Each structure stands twice: as C-alpha cells, then as structure tokens.
Short mmCIF file of C-alpha atoms in Angstrom, two decimals:
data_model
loop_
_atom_site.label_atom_id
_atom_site.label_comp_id
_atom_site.label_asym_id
_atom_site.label_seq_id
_atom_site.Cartn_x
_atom_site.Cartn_y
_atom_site.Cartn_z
CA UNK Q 1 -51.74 18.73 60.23
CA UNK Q 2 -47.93 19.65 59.85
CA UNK Q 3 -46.02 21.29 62.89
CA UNK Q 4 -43.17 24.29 63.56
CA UNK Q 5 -41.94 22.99 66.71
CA UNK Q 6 -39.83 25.86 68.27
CA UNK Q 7 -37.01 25.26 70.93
CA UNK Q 8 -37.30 28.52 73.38
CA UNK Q 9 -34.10 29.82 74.94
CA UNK Q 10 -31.69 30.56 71.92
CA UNK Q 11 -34.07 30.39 69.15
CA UNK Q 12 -36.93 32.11 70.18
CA UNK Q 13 -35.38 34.66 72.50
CA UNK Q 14 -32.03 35.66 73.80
CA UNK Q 15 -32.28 34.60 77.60
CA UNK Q 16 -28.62 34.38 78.36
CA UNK Q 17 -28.60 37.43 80.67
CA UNK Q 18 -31.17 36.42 83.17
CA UNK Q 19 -29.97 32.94 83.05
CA UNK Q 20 -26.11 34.15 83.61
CA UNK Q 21 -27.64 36.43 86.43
CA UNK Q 22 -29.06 34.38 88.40
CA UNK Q 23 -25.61 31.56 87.91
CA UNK Q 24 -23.45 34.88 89.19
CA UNK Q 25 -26.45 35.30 92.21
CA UNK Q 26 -25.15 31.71 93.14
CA UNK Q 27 -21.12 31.93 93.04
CA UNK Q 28 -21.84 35.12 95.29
CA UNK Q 29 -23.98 33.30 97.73
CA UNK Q 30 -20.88 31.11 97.58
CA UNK Q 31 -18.83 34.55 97.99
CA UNK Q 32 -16.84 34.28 94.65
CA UNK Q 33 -18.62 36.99 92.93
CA UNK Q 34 -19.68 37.51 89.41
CA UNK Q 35 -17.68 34.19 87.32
CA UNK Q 36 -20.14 34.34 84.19
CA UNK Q 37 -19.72 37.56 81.80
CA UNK Q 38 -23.10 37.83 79.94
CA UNK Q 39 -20.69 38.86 76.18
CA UNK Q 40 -18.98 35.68 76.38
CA UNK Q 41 -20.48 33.05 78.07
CA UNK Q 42 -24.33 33.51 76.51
CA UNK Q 43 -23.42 30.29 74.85
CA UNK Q 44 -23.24 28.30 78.25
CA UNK Q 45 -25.78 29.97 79.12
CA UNK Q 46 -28.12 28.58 76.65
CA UNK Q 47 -27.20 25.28 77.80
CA UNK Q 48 -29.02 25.54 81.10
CA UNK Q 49 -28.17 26.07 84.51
CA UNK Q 50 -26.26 23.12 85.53
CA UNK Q 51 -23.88 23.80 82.77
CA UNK Q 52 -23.26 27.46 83.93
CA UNK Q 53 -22.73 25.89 87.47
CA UNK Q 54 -19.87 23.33 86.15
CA UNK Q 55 -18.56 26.53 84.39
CA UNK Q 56 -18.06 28.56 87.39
CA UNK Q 57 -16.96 25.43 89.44
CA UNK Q 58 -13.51 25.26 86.80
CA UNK Q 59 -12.92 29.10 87.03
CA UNK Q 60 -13.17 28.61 91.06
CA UNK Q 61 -10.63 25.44 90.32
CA UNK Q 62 -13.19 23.46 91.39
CA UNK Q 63 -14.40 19.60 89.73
CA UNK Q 64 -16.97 19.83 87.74
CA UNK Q 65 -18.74 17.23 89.24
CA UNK Q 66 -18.63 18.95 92.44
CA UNK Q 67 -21.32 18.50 94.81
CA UNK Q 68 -22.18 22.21 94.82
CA UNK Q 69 -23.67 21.90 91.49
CA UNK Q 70 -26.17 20.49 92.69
CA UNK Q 71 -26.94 22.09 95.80
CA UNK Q 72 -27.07 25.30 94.16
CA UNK Q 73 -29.31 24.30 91.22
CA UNK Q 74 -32.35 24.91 92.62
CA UNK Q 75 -31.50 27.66 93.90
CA UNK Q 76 -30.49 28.90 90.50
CA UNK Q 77 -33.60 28.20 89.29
CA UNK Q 78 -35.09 30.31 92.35
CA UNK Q 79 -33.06 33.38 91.22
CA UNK Q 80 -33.84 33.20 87.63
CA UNK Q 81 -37.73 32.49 88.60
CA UNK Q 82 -37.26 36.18 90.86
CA UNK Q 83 -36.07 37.81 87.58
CA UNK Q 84 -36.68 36.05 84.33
CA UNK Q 85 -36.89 38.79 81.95
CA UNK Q 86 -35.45 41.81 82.80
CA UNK Q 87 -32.88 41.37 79.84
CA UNK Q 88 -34.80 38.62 77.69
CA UNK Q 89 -35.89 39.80 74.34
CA UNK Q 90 -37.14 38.12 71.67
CA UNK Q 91 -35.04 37.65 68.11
CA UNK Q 92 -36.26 40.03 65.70
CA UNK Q 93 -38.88 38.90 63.43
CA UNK Q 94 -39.52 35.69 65.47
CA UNK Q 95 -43.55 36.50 66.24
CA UNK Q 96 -43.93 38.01 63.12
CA UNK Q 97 -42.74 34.74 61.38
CA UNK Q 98 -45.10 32.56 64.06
CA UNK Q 99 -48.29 34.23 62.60
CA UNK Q 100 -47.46 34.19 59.22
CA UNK Q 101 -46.90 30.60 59.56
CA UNK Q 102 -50.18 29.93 61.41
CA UNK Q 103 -52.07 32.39 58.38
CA UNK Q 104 -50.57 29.48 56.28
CA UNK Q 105 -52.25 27.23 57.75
CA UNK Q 106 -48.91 25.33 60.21
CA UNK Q 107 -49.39 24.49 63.75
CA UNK Q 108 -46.75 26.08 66.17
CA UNK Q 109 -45.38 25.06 69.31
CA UNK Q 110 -42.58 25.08 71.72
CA UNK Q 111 -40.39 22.14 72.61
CA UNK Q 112 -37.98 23.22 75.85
CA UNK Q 113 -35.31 21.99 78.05
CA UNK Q 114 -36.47 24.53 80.39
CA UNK Q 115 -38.56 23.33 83.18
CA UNK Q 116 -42.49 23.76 82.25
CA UNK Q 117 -43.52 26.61 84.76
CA UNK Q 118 -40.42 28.62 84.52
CA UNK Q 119 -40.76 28.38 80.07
CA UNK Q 120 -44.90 29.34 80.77
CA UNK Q 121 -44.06 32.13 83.20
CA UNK Q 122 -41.39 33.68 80.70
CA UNK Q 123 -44.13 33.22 77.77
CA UNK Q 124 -46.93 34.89 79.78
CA UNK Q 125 -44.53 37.57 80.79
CA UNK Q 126 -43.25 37.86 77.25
CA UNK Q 127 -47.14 37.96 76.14
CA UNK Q 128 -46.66 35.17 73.84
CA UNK Q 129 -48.07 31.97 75.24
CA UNK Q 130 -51.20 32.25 73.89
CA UNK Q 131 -49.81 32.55 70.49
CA UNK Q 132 -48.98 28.43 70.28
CA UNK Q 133 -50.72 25.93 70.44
CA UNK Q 134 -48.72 23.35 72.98
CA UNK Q 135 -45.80 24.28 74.98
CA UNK Q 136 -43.72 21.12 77.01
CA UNK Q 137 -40.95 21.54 78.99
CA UNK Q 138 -38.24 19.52 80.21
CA UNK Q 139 -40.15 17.89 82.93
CA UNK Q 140 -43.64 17.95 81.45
CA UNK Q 141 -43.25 14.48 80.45
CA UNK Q 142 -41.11 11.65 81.61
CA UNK Q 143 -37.99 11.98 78.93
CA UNK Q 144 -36.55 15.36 77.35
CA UNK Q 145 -35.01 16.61 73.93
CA UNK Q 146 -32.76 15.13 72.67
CA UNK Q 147 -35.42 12.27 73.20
CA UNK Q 148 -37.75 12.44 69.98
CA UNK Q 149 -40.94 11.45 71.94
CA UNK Q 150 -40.36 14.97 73.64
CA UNK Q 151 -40.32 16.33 70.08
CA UNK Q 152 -43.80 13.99 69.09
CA UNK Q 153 -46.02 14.46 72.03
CA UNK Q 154 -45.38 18.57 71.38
CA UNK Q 155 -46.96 18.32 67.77
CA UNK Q 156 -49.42 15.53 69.02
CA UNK Q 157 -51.02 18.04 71.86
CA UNK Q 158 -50.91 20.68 69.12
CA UNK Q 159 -53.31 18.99 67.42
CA UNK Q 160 -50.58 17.75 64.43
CA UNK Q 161 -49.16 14.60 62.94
CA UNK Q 162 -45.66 14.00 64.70
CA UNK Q 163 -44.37 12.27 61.44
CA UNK Q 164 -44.98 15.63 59.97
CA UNK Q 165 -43.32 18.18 62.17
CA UNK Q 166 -40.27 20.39 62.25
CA UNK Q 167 -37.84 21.83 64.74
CA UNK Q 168 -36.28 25.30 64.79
CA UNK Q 169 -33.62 25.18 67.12
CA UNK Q 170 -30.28 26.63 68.00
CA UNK Q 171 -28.14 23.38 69.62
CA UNK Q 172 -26.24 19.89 68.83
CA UNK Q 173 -29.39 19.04 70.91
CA UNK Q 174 -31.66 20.14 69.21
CA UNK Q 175 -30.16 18.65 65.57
CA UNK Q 176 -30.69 15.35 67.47
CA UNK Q 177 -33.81 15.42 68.30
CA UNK Q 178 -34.67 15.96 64.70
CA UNK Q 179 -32.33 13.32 63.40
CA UNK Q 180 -33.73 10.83 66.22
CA UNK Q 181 -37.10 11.75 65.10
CA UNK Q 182 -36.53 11.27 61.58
CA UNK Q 183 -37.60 14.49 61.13
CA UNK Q 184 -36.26 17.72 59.58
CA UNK Q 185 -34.32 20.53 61.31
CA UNK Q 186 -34.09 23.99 60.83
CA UNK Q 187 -30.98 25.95 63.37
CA UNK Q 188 -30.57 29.58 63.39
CA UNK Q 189 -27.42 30.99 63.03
CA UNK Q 190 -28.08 34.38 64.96
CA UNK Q 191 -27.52 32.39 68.28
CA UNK Q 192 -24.88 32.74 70.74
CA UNK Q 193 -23.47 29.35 68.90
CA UNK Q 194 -24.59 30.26 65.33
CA UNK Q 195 -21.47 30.21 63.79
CA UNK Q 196 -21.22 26.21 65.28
CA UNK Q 197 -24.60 25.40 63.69
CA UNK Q 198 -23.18 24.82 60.10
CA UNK Q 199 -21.01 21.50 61.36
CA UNK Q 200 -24.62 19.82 62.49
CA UNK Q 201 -25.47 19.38 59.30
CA UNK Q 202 -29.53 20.58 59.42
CA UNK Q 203 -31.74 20.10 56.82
CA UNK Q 204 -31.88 24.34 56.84
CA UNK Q 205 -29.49 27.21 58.85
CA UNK Q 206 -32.33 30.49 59.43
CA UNK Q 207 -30.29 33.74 59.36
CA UNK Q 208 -33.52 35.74 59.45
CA UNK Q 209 -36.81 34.77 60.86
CA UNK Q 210 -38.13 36.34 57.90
CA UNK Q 211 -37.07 33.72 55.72
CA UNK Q 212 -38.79 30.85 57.98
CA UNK Q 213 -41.96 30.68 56.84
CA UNK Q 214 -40.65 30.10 53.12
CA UNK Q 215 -37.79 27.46 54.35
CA UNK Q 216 -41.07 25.78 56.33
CA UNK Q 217 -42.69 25.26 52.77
CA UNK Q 218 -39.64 23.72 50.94
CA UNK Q 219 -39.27 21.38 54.14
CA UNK Q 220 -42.63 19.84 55.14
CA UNK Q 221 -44.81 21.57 51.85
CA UNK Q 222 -47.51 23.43 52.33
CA UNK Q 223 -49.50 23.21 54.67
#
C-alpha cells in the first residue's frame, strides 16, 4: 500500500511557542532571561532544542559549542514536557486533509525528529494519535531523518511499501530524507521557513492542506 508520511513540528502543527518557552525557561535558570522571541525565531525553533540552545548561547556571546548546551538540553526537554501545548495548534486543514486521504484509500503516518514520548504525548493531547497508523520519533530507532531508513521503517509499521511512500515536510531535512530515499517530497510553504522551501527543489510546495490530497494522487497515483 502507498504512504503520506508526515513530519510533525512545522508541518503538522505550529509548535514554536512551547518549544521557544521552554529554551527562554532555560537562559533564565541561567539568569539571562527571555533570549528567544516566539515572532522571529519560530524558525529555530522548529529545528529542535539544541539549536535554540546554540541560539541563545551567541546572543549571551557565548560559543556555540558551549558546554551548557548540553547540560541544559534535557532540561529543555523537561520544560517543554511540563507544557507542550499551551500555544501548539494545528495548521488549518491539516486533519481534514489526513482523512480524506485515508477515505482514498493512503496510509498516514508521522516521521519526527522529536523524541518518541514527547511527539505521542503532544498527539494524545492534540487528540490525534489515533488518527495514523505509525508514529517514530527521533530515538525510536537507532538512526533519524535525514536517514531514509527512518523514513522506510515509518511506512513499513504502517502497514505500506517504503518504495511507495511520500513525505510532507517543512525542512532542508526533510527534502533529504526524500531525496536519500529516492522518494518524493512534498514541503509546505505556510511554515515558519516557507518562503526557503522553494530553493530545495521538492517534487511539490503545499500552500493549503486542502490541496494535499490531490498533489498525493499526481505523486504516488492513486491509491
């Protein structure tokens, strides 16, 4: 069977402001207050916590290989797992355009760099994880997007062929996956980094999830 692999954070829903919340709970454990500004660092944000850490570290003149990144990470993700979606929503039209692609007969799934427990938690909370039919995280197996056996174990424990799967996504990551995979790629452009998502080249650019289930069809054919 063919399979809509989804990326989460970015694509699915906007979780920038919890992430960048729980970064800003970290520089003021540090005592530099609030670096991150949820309007224009969303984008960073997206890119997961360690990059939001390195981002503070430069506006605190610090290296950003400084040893605090790491100390704080987990702590990061303790802050974030405290308060994960108090200003997450999902994009318009995304669930809508999940069961119209499952009442045309595609597999869906979800394909993260998040770590497994906090992408589940967010999903149950959400009241969506039920509504695919594998979800892997970042450490759920051994190796992570842009690795494409991230990308082919997701539409194997869906139940689908991984030679015939797709990924929506929203990152440079994300576009090579796909391209690693041999596999095509489908980036939405109402992202934080949207307006970037051109340059990569995907076999598609979504500026509606409306459109999806139609850009699916040309893509991988029906179902």
């Amino acid at each position: 069977m063919k399979t809509v692999v989804f990326d989460l954070d970015g694509t699915l829903a906007d979780t920038s402001g919890d992430l960048i919340a729980a970064a800003n709970a970290c520089f003021r454990d540090m005592g530099a207050g609030n670096l991150l500004d949820p309007a224009t660092d969303a984008g960073t944000a997206l890119r997961g916590g360690r990059a939001m850490l390195r981002l503070g570290m430069q506006r605190m003149a610090r290296p950003g290989d400084d040893p605090l990144i790491d100390q704080y990470y987990l702590a990061l993700l303790d802050h974030y797992a405290r308060d994960i979606d108090t200003h997450t929503r999902l994009y318009d039209g995304a669930m809508a355009a999940v069961d119209d692609l499952k009442l045309r007969g595609y597999l869906v799934a979800i394909c993260t760099n998040k770590p497994e427990g906090l992408a589940r938690e967010l999903l149950t909370r959400l009241g969506i994880l039920d509504s695919f039919a594998a979800m892997l995280g970042a450490d759920t197996l051994t190796v992570r997007k842009p690795d494409p056996e991230h990308l082919f174990e997701t539409a194997r424990r869906a139940g689908g062929d991984p030679a015939k799967c797709l990924l929506v996504g929203d990152s440079d990551t994300d576009r090579n996956t796909s391209k690693a995979a041999g596999v095509p790629s489908i980036l939405v452009t109402f992202g934080p980094a949207g307006g970037d998502m051109a340059a990569l080249a995907p076999e598609a650019l979504l500026e509606r999830y409306a459109d999806l289930p139609d850009l699916v069809e040309d893509l991988l054919g029906k179902a």
